[in-house]
Every structure is written in structure tokens, then in C-alpha cells.
């Protein structure tokens, strides 16, 4: 088995081909936590991107008109499936998301007949922005931006990928696929078109196409216009209103809704109530973001670069190391034994075979637990074992559930030694997850970047009487002194 997790590896092309074309080198085992930010289309000097933004906003206005004219309209037109073939999203394993289903459709129809009835007729901003629908509590969250945007620009992505295929891939690597991507407003249906696209084989006969996405329209975590940024800047926006009467009214209304010594939840509630009373403040916030549009691409580019440096390059190097120096991908499949052997082997590689270097970028540790979990999780990609991340069986999500059939399963929790909740997690969390998932056993893997973290973890394990437990693997990822320098 040759680890071919990245698009460039699977199709045996140089990474430089993707870089020159401007496309992201996606992972074909799990979604990368990125999405298209529609504001990057709006703020781009590229006329094609600007036209895409107009198309996306225009379709949302079309839906608003349908919803306002007929509040009881059927919901299918307001539902948008996940587009899994771009391998972008929040899935830590695989590429299957939920999409925007009936619940979303009902929420957006209600929103267009309520608070967002006037969407598309803004006078303060230069353009309408679909992100506006995520700024206050209407049941329309961040997933809407990703799924709606991808669906509306699907034809663009298909043509973009087809053009890459024509230039860099052989005839044996592509197939013709028919994809519904063209919306006919008169018939109100999505019509199919055919494209020659990279073909990805998921089994002997199971094949699917792959979509490439331009790097310069991707971002991570939050869109440039988002709820968290709006709440953080609310007071600044309110105090910056040029209309003195509106400014005084907004500030007075907001202040009256704050209790003494307000907590974060109190502030957010007061903001929400103020926006309900003075909805135009959303447009002034968006106008401020439009004036700052030059910052958008730089901020997103830095987020994407960080993810590529910390996750993709780290993952590639790590899996090559495992494949070259071990039988890691041929481990027999008893779930507990396999998970334990893999955890121990990771410990050996990191502590004694310079594997720790992979977990540092520019001399600094990769401190994000989410990033480390993704790296750890993707080292299972060639295993016949079923490994599901963040399985939630009623008591909160566990990091991983490793299973082979219904009776052979293990919960794996992967933590950083710096975690403030480490003690309670080690003592209670996996036991709760085991009961909820009916798992037979559990393994706890703890990555430590400093000697202080190692000592702290040792004290915690001793306090809960697990210092010699077989299923607790403490990995020393501290930077090592070169053997030539050891006296």
C-alpha cells in the first residue's frame, strides 16, 4: 500500500502543477476544514469572481421573492445538498456532510418572511451579502455559507477542474460525468451538464469525480463577515453611526438591556435585541467590512497557508515516514490491539526517530488539538478498521471510535498535555463515551510539548491511579538535543 492521500499523489503529478494553476492540493481521505468565502469573490479584482458573487446573491434574492410571495411554498427549492467532491468541510474522516436540508429550508423561508424580509434591497452597502443571514439568530449558521456558495458556483468549479484535467491529466485519469449544476428559473429545476473530470476510485467499481478549488477564494474558521466579528465590533459600529439620532437611540436601547456586571451571554442577548429593534445596524457593519475589503484576501491567505503548513505538509511527511520505516499499515485488525500498537508506534517514532520534528513548524509546536487529531486520525487511512471521528451517541462527541463489527470497538481520546481539563477528561470522559457507545475498551493518547507538561501529566495520572495504565500513552514531543551534542 502506497500512501496516496493527496490529489497530487493519487494522480502522480507534481505539487507545482497545482500551485501554478492556483488550485488547492486536497486530501482524498478527509475534508480539509476550509470553505469558499463569498466575500473573497466580492472583493476580488477578477471580474469572473465578481460575477459569481452576483450570481450567488441573485439566487438568494430569487428565493426570497418566492418565499415572500408564497410563505407556504414547498421546501425542496430551498434545500441544497452537500457537494462532497471538493473535499472541503468539517468532516474529520471522509467527505460526507449533511447539506442544507428541510430544517434549513423552513428556517430560511421563515427568515425571509420575518427579520430578513428586505434582504436584497439594502441602501447602505455597495452590494447585498449572503453572510448577512448568519449575523443574528435565525437558525441559519456558517454551514449555509459553505453549502449554498458551493452549490451556486458548482458549474464554475466543474469548468475550472475540467480545464486543469485537460492540461495536466491523462485520458486514463479522467471520465465524463453528468452533473446537475445549471438552474433554470423558468422551470425551477437544476439541469445537468457533462464534464471531463478527474476520476477517483473508492472501490473496485465505485468511482466519483473530484473538484478542485482555487486557493485564493478559500478561508478557514470564519468568513470575513461573520457573527463573532459583528458582536465583537458592535459597540464600535454603534458609536460610529453618522446619524446622531440613530446613534443615541441604538446605544441607549443597548445599555438598558445590559444587567449590572454583564457576562458574555448577557451582552450577546442585548446585541440581538438591539438588532431586532434597529436592523439597519447590520448594514453599517457590512459597509465597514466592504471598506476593509483589501484586508480580506490577506487574512484568508494566512489562514490557508497555516493549515497547509501545519496539516498537509506534516501529514504527508509523517505518513511517508510510517510507510518507509514500519509495517504500520499492515497491523492486524483487533480494534483495541491495533489502536494500542499504533499509539505505541507513534510514541516510538516521535520520541526516538525524530518524529517530533513533524509536530513543529518554524520552531513552534502545533498547539491546536484539532490539527493534531486530524494528523493522528489520517494515519489510519489504509486500515480495514472502521474509524469514526467525533462519534456522538448521546453523551457528547468522542475523538474516535475504532470498530470492526458491532462487538469489537474501542474509544480513543487524543489530548494535549497542556489541556486545562485534562484531569477531568482522563477520569470521566472516556468512561462516559464507552457507556454511550457500548465500547469494550478505551485508549487515551496525550501529546506533551514541554517537560513541564510531562511532569503535570505524571502528577495527574498518579492522582487518579492510572500512572502505569496500559491504555494511557504519554508521548514526549519535546524538542530533542542532537545526538552529536550529547556529551
JSON list of C-alpha atoms in Angstrom, two decimals, residues 116-253:
[
{"chain": "A", "resi": 116, "resn": "UNK", "atom": "CA", "xyz": [-34.79, 39.29, 6.60]},
{"chain": "A", "resi": 117, "resn": "UNK", "atom": "CA", "xyz": [-37.84, 40.23, 4.53]},
{"chain": "A", "resi": 118, "resn": "UNK", "atom": "CA", "xyz": [-35.96, 43.16, 2.97]},
{"chain": "A", "resi": 119, "resn": "UNK", "atom": "CA", "xyz": [-32.81, 41.22, 2.05]},
{"chain": "A", "resi": 120, "resn": "UNK", "atom": "CA", "xyz": [-31.54, 42.44, -1.29]},
{"chain": "A", "resi": 121, "resn": "UNK", "atom": "CA", "xyz": [-32.88, 45.99, -1.01]},
{"chain": "A", "resi": 122, "resn": "UNK", "atom": "CA", "xyz": [-30.06, 47.41, 1.16]},
{"chain": "A", "resi": 123, "resn": "UNK", "atom": "CA", "xyz": [-29.16, 51.06, 0.55]},
{"chain": "A", "resi": 124, "resn": "UNK", "atom": "CA", "xyz": [-26.16, 51.48, 2.88]},
{"chain": "A", "resi": 125, "resn": "UNK", "atom": "CA", "xyz": [-23.91, 48.81, 1.35]},
{"chain": "A", "resi": 126, "resn": "UNK", "atom": "CA", "xyz": [-22.48, 48.53, -2.16]},
{"chain": "A", "resi": 127, "resn": "UNK", "atom": "CA", "xyz": [-23.90, 45.03, -2.54]},
{"chain": "A", "resi": 128, "resn": "UNK", "atom": "CA", "xyz": [-26.06, 42.51, -0.77]},
{"chain": "A", "resi": 129, "resn": "UNK", "atom": "CA", "xyz": [-24.13, 39.76, 1.04]},
{"chain": "A", "resi": 130, "resn": "UNK", "atom": "CA", "xyz": [-25.46, 36.31, 1.88]},
{"chain": "A", "resi": 131, "resn": "UNK", "atom": "CA", "xyz": [-23.40, 36.32, 5.09]},
{"chain": "A", "resi": 132, "resn": "UNK", "atom": "CA", "xyz": [-25.91, 38.81, 6.48]},
{"chain": "A", "resi": 133, "resn": "UNK", "atom": "CA", "xyz": [-28.30, 35.93, 7.15]},
{"chain": "A", "resi": 134, "resn": "UNK", "atom": "CA", "xyz": [-25.85, 34.45, 9.67]},
{"chain": "A", "resi": 135, "resn": "UNK", "atom": "CA", "xyz": [-25.38, 37.58, 11.79]},
{"chain": "A", "resi": 136, "resn": "UNK", "atom": "CA", "xyz": [-28.37, 37.16, 14.13]},
{"chain": "A", "resi": 137, "resn": "UNK", "atom": "CA", "xyz": [-30.12, 34.09, 15.48]},
{"chain": "A", "resi": 138, "resn": "UNK", "atom": "CA", "xyz": [-32.38, 32.86, 12.71]},
{"chain": "A", "resi": 139, "resn": "UNK", "atom": "CA", "xyz": [-31.28, 29.22, 12.65]},
{"chain": "A", "resi": 140, "resn": "UNK", "atom": "CA", "xyz": [-29.02, 29.88, 9.66]},
{"chain": "A", "resi": 141, "resn": "UNK", "atom": "CA", "xyz": [-25.39, 29.19, 10.53]},
{"chain": "A", "resi": 142, "resn": "UNK", "atom": "CA", "xyz": [-21.95, 29.04, 8.97]},
{"chain": "A", "resi": 143, "resn": "UNK", "atom": "CA", "xyz": [-22.70, 25.80, 7.08]},
{"chain": "A", "resi": 144, "resn": "UNK", "atom": "CA", "xyz": [-25.15, 27.82, 4.98]},
{"chain": "A", "resi": 145, "resn": "UNK", "atom": "CA", "xyz": [-22.33, 29.94, 3.55]},
{"chain": "A", "resi": 146, "resn": "UNK", "atom": "CA", "xyz": [-20.26, 26.92, 2.54]},
{"chain": "A", "resi": 147, "resn": "UNK", "atom": "CA", "xyz": [-23.03, 24.73, 1.10]},
{"chain": "A", "resi": 148, "resn": "UNK", "atom": "CA", "xyz": [-25.05, 27.48, -0.60]},
{"chain": "A", "resi": 149, "resn": "UNK", "atom": "CA", "xyz": [-21.98, 29.11, -2.15]},
{"chain": "A", "resi": 150, "resn": "UNK", "atom": "CA", "xyz": [-20.58, 25.81, -3.44]},
{"chain": "A", "resi": 151, "resn": "UNK", "atom": "CA", "xyz": [-23.91, 24.80, -4.98]},
{"chain": "A", "resi": 152, "resn": "UNK", "atom": "CA", "xyz": [-24.32, 28.12, -6.79]},
{"chain": "A", "resi": 153, "resn": "UNK", "atom": "CA", "xyz": [-20.74, 28.15, -8.12]},
{"chain": "A", "resi": 154, "resn": "UNK", "atom": "CA", "xyz": [-20.68, 24.42, -8.91]},
{"chain": "A", "resi": 155, "resn": "UNK", "atom": "CA", "xyz": [-20.65, 24.95, -12.69]},
{"chain": "A", "resi": 156, "resn": "UNK", "atom": "CA", "xyz": [-17.67, 27.29, -12.32]},
{"chain": "A", "resi": 157, "resn": "UNK", "atom": "CA", "xyz": [-15.78, 24.69, -10.23]},
{"chain": "A", "resi": 158, "resn": "UNK", "atom": "CA", "xyz": [-16.59, 21.96, -12.75]},
{"chain": "A", "resi": 159, "resn": "UNK", "atom": "CA", "xyz": [-15.23, 24.04, -15.64]},
{"chain": "A", "resi": 160, "resn": "UNK", "atom": "CA", "xyz": [-12.21, 25.05, -13.54]},
{"chain": "A", "resi": 161, "resn": "UNK", "atom": "CA", "xyz": [-11.42, 21.39, -12.78]},
{"chain": "A", "resi": 162, "resn": "UNK", "atom": "CA", "xyz": [-12.07, 20.25, -16.36]},
{"chain": "A", "resi": 163, "resn": "UNK", "atom": "CA", "xyz": [-9.58, 22.82, -17.65]},
{"chain": "A", "resi": 164, "resn": "UNK", "atom": "CA", "xyz": [-6.96, 21.54, -15.20]},
{"chain": "A", "resi": 165, "resn": "UNK", "atom": "CA", "xyz": [-7.64, 17.94, -16.29]},
{"chain": "A", "resi": 166, "resn": "UNK", "atom": "CA", "xyz": [-7.15, 18.83, -19.94]},
{"chain": "A", "resi": 167, "resn": "UNK", "atom": "CA", "xyz": [-3.79, 20.40, -19.18]},
{"chain": "A", "resi": 168, "resn": "UNK", "atom": "CA", "xyz": [-2.25, 18.05, -16.61]},
{"chain": "A", "resi": 169, "resn": "UNK", "atom": "CA", "xyz": [-4.02, 14.65, -16.56]},
{"chain": "A", "resi": 170, "resn": "UNK", "atom": "CA", "xyz": [-4.02, 11.73, -18.99]},
{"chain": "A", "resi": 171, "resn": "UNK", "atom": "CA", "xyz": [-7.11, 10.30, -20.67]},
{"chain": "A", "resi": 172, "resn": "UNK", "atom": "CA", "xyz": [-6.92, 7.28, -18.33]},
{"chain": "A", "resi": 173, "resn": "UNK", "atom": "CA", "xyz": [-7.26, 9.54, -15.31]},
{"chain": "A", "resi": 174, "resn": "UNK", "atom": "CA", "xyz": [-10.48, 11.29, -16.34]},
{"chain": "A", "resi": 175, "resn": "UNK", "atom": "CA", "xyz": [-14.06, 10.27, -17.05]},
{"chain": "A", "resi": 176, "resn": "UNK", "atom": "CA", "xyz": [-17.11, 12.11, -18.39]},
{"chain": "A", "resi": 177, "resn": "UNK", "atom": "CA", "xyz": [-19.62, 12.87, -15.64]},
{"chain": "A", "resi": 178, "resn": "UNK", "atom": "CA", "xyz": [-23.10, 14.37, -15.89]},
{"chain": "A", "resi": 179, "resn": "UNK", "atom": "CA", "xyz": [-23.69, 16.82, -13.04]},
{"chain": "A", "resi": 180, "resn": "UNK", "atom": "CA", "xyz": [-26.75, 18.92, -12.19]},
{"chain": "A", "resi": 181, "resn": "UNK", "atom": "CA", "xyz": [-25.29, 22.42, -11.97]},
{"chain": "A", "resi": 182, "resn": "UNK", "atom": "CA", "xyz": [-27.39, 24.78, -14.13]},
{"chain": "A", "resi": 183, "resn": "UNK", "atom": "CA", "xyz": [-30.52, 26.28, -12.54]},
{"chain": "A", "resi": 184, "resn": "UNK", "atom": "CA", "xyz": [-33.40, 27.08, -14.90]},
{"chain": "A", "resi": 185, "resn": "UNK", "atom": "CA", "xyz": [-35.51, 29.80, -13.26]},
{"chain": "A", "resi": 186, "resn": "UNK", "atom": "CA", "xyz": [-38.41, 29.38, -15.68]},
{"chain": "A", "resi": 187, "resn": "UNK", "atom": "CA", "xyz": [-38.71, 25.65, -14.99]},
{"chain": "A", "resi": 188, "resn": "UNK", "atom": "CA", "xyz": [-37.28, 25.97, -11.45]},
{"chain": "A", "resi": 189, "resn": "UNK", "atom": "CA", "xyz": [-35.14, 22.86, -11.84]},
{"chain": "A", "resi": 190, "resn": "UNK", "atom": "CA", "xyz": [-31.41, 22.08, -11.82]},
{"chain": "A", "resi": 191, "resn": "UNK", "atom": "CA", "xyz": [-30.34, 20.76, -15.25]},
{"chain": "A", "resi": 192, "resn": "UNK", "atom": "CA", "xyz": [-27.33, 18.51, -15.89]},
{"chain": "A", "resi": 193, "resn": "UNK", "atom": "CA", "xyz": [-24.24, 19.23, -17.97]},
{"chain": "A", "resi": 194, "resn": "UNK", "atom": "CA", "xyz": [-21.35, 16.94, -18.88]},
{"chain": "A", "resi": 195, "resn": "UNK", "atom": "CA", "xyz": [-17.71, 17.47, -17.93]},
{"chain": "A", "resi": 196, "resn": "UNK", "atom": "CA", "xyz": [-14.45, 15.51, -18.21]},
{"chain": "A", "resi": 197, "resn": "UNK", "atom": "CA", "xyz": [-13.16, 15.35, -14.66]},
{"chain": "A", "resi": 198, "resn": "UNK", "atom": "CA", "xyz": [-10.53, 13.58, -12.54]},
{"chain": "A", "resi": 199, "resn": "UNK", "atom": "CA", "xyz": [-11.85, 10.13, -11.63]},
{"chain": "A", "resi": 200, "resn": "UNK", "atom": "CA", "xyz": [-11.37, 8.82, -8.10]},
{"chain": "A", "resi": 201, "resn": "UNK", "atom": "CA", "xyz": [-11.90, 5.11, -7.45]},
{"chain": "A", "resi": 202, "resn": "UNK", "atom": "CA", "xyz": [-13.25, 4.39, -3.98]},
{"chain": "A", "resi": 203, "resn": "UNK", "atom": "CA", "xyz": [-13.64, 0.67, -4.65]},
{"chain": "A", "resi": 204, "resn": "UNK", "atom": "CA", "xyz": [-13.40, -1.86, -7.47]},
{"chain": "A", "resi": 205, "resn": "UNK", "atom": "CA", "xyz": [-16.40, -0.34, -9.26]},
{"chain": "A", "resi": 206, "resn": "UNK", "atom": "CA", "xyz": [-17.24, 2.70, -7.20]},
{"chain": "A", "resi": 207, "resn": "UNK", "atom": "CA", "xyz": [-15.99, 5.86, -8.88]},
{"chain": "A", "resi": 208, "resn": "UNK", "atom": "CA", "xyz": [-16.65, 9.56, -8.44]},
{"chain": "A", "resi": 209, "resn": "UNK", "atom": "CA", "xyz": [-15.34, 12.83, -9.80]},
{"chain": "A", "resi": 210, "resn": "UNK", "atom": "CA", "xyz": [-13.13, 15.27, -7.94]},
{"chain": "A", "resi": 211, "resn": "UNK", "atom": "CA", "xyz": [-13.48, 19.05, -7.81]},
{"chain": "A", "resi": 212, "resn": "UNK", "atom": "CA", "xyz": [-10.56, 21.43, -7.47]},
{"chain": "A", "resi": 213, "resn": "UNK", "atom": "CA", "xyz": [-10.99, 24.84, -5.85]},
{"chain": "A", "resi": 214, "resn": "UNK", "atom": "CA", "xyz": [-8.89, 28.00, -6.30]},
{"chain": "A", "resi": 215, "resn": "UNK", "atom": "CA", "xyz": [-6.83, 28.69, -3.18]},
{"chain": "A", "resi": 216, "resn": "UNK", "atom": "CA", "xyz": [-7.42, 32.43, -3.34]},
{"chain": "A", "resi": 217, "resn": "UNK", "atom": "CA", "xyz": [-11.15, 32.18, -2.51]},
{"chain": "A", "resi": 218, "resn": "UNK", "atom": "CA", "xyz": [-10.78, 29.82, 0.45]},
{"chain": "A", "resi": 219, "resn": "UNK", "atom": "CA", "xyz": [-10.74, 30.61, 4.14]},
{"chain": "A", "resi": 220, "resn": "UNK", "atom": "CA", "xyz": [-10.82, 28.78, 7.46]},
{"chain": "A", "resi": 221, "resn": "UNK", "atom": "CA", "xyz": [-12.86, 29.08, 10.68]},
{"chain": "A", "resi": 222, "resn": "UNK", "atom": "CA", "xyz": [-14.98, 32.17, 9.94]},
{"chain": "A", "resi": 223, "resn": "UNK", "atom": "CA", "xyz": [-15.98, 34.19, 6.90]},
{"chain": "A", "resi": 224, "resn": "UNK", "atom": "CA", "xyz": [-14.79, 37.80, 6.67]},
{"chain": "A", "resi": 225, "resn": "UNK", "atom": "CA", "xyz": [-18.36, 38.85, 7.55]},
{"chain": "A", "resi": 226, "resn": "UNK", "atom": "CA", "xyz": [-19.46, 36.70, 10.49]},
{"chain": "A", "resi": 227, "resn": "UNK", "atom": "CA", "xyz": [-21.45, 36.68, 13.72]},
{"chain": "A", "resi": 228, "resn": "UNK", "atom": "CA", "xyz": [-18.46, 36.62, 16.09]},
{"chain": "A", "resi": 229, "resn": "UNK", "atom": "CA", "xyz": [-16.80, 39.59, 14.38]},
{"chain": "A", "resi": 230, "resn": "UNK", "atom": "CA", "xyz": [-20.08, 41.51, 14.36]},
{"chain": "A", "resi": 231, "resn": "UNK", "atom": "CA", "xyz": [-20.63, 41.03, 18.12]},
{"chain": "A", "resi": 232, "resn": "UNK", "atom": "CA", "xyz": [-17.01, 41.98, 18.83]},
{"chain": "A", "resi": 233, "resn": "UNK", "atom": "CA", "xyz": [-17.38, 45.20, 16.83]},
{"chain": "A", "resi": 234, "resn": "UNK", "atom": "CA", "xyz": [-20.94, 46.03, 17.81]},
{"chain": "A", "resi": 235, "resn": "UNK", "atom": "CA", "xyz": [-20.09, 48.88, 20.18]},
{"chain": "A", "resi": 236, "resn": "UNK", "atom": "CA", "xyz": [-17.61, 50.36, 17.75]},
{"chain": "A", "resi": 237, "resn": "UNK", "atom": "CA", "xyz": [-20.21, 50.24, 14.95]},
{"chain": "A", "resi": 238, "resn": "UNK", "atom": "CA", "xyz": [-22.88, 51.76, 17.20]},
{"chain": "A", "resi": 239, "resn": "UNK", "atom": "CA", "xyz": [-20.59, 54.60, 18.27]},
{"chain": "A", "resi": 240, "resn": "UNK", "atom": "CA", "xyz": [-19.51, 55.26, 14.68]},
{"chain": "A", "resi": 241, "resn": "UNK", "atom": "CA", "xyz": [-23.00, 55.85, 13.26]},
{"chain": "A", "resi": 242, "resn": "UNK", "atom": "CA", "xyz": [-23.00, 59.21, 11.49]},
{"chain": "A", "resi": 243, "resn": "UNK", "atom": "CA", "xyz": [-26.70, 59.76, 12.20]},
{"chain": "A", "resi": 244, "resn": "UNK", "atom": "CA", "xyz": [-26.63, 61.19, 15.73]},
{"chain": "A", "resi": 245, "resn": "UNK", "atom": "CA", "xyz": [-30.26, 60.35, 16.45]},
{"chain": "A", "resi": 246, "resn": "UNK", "atom": "CA", "xyz": [-29.82, 56.72, 15.40]},
{"chain": "A", "resi": 247, "resn": "UNK", "atom": "CA", "xyz": [-26.51, 56.50, 17.29]},
{"chain": "A", "resi": 248, "resn": "UNK", "atom": "CA", "xyz": [-28.04, 57.74, 20.54]},
{"chain": "A", "resi": 249, "resn": "UNK", "atom": "CA", "xyz": [-31.09, 55.52, 20.14]},
{"chain": "A", "resi": 250, "resn": "UNK", "atom": "CA", "xyz": [-29.03, 52.37, 19.50]},
{"chain": "A", "resi": 251, "resn": "UNK", "atom": "CA", "xyz": [-26.64, 53.00, 22.39]},
{"chain": "A", "resi": 252, "resn": "UNK", "atom": "CA", "xyz": [-29.45, 53.86, 24.80]},
{"chain": "A", "resi": 253, "resn": "UNK", "atom": "CA", "xyz": [-31.51, 50.81, 23.83]}
]
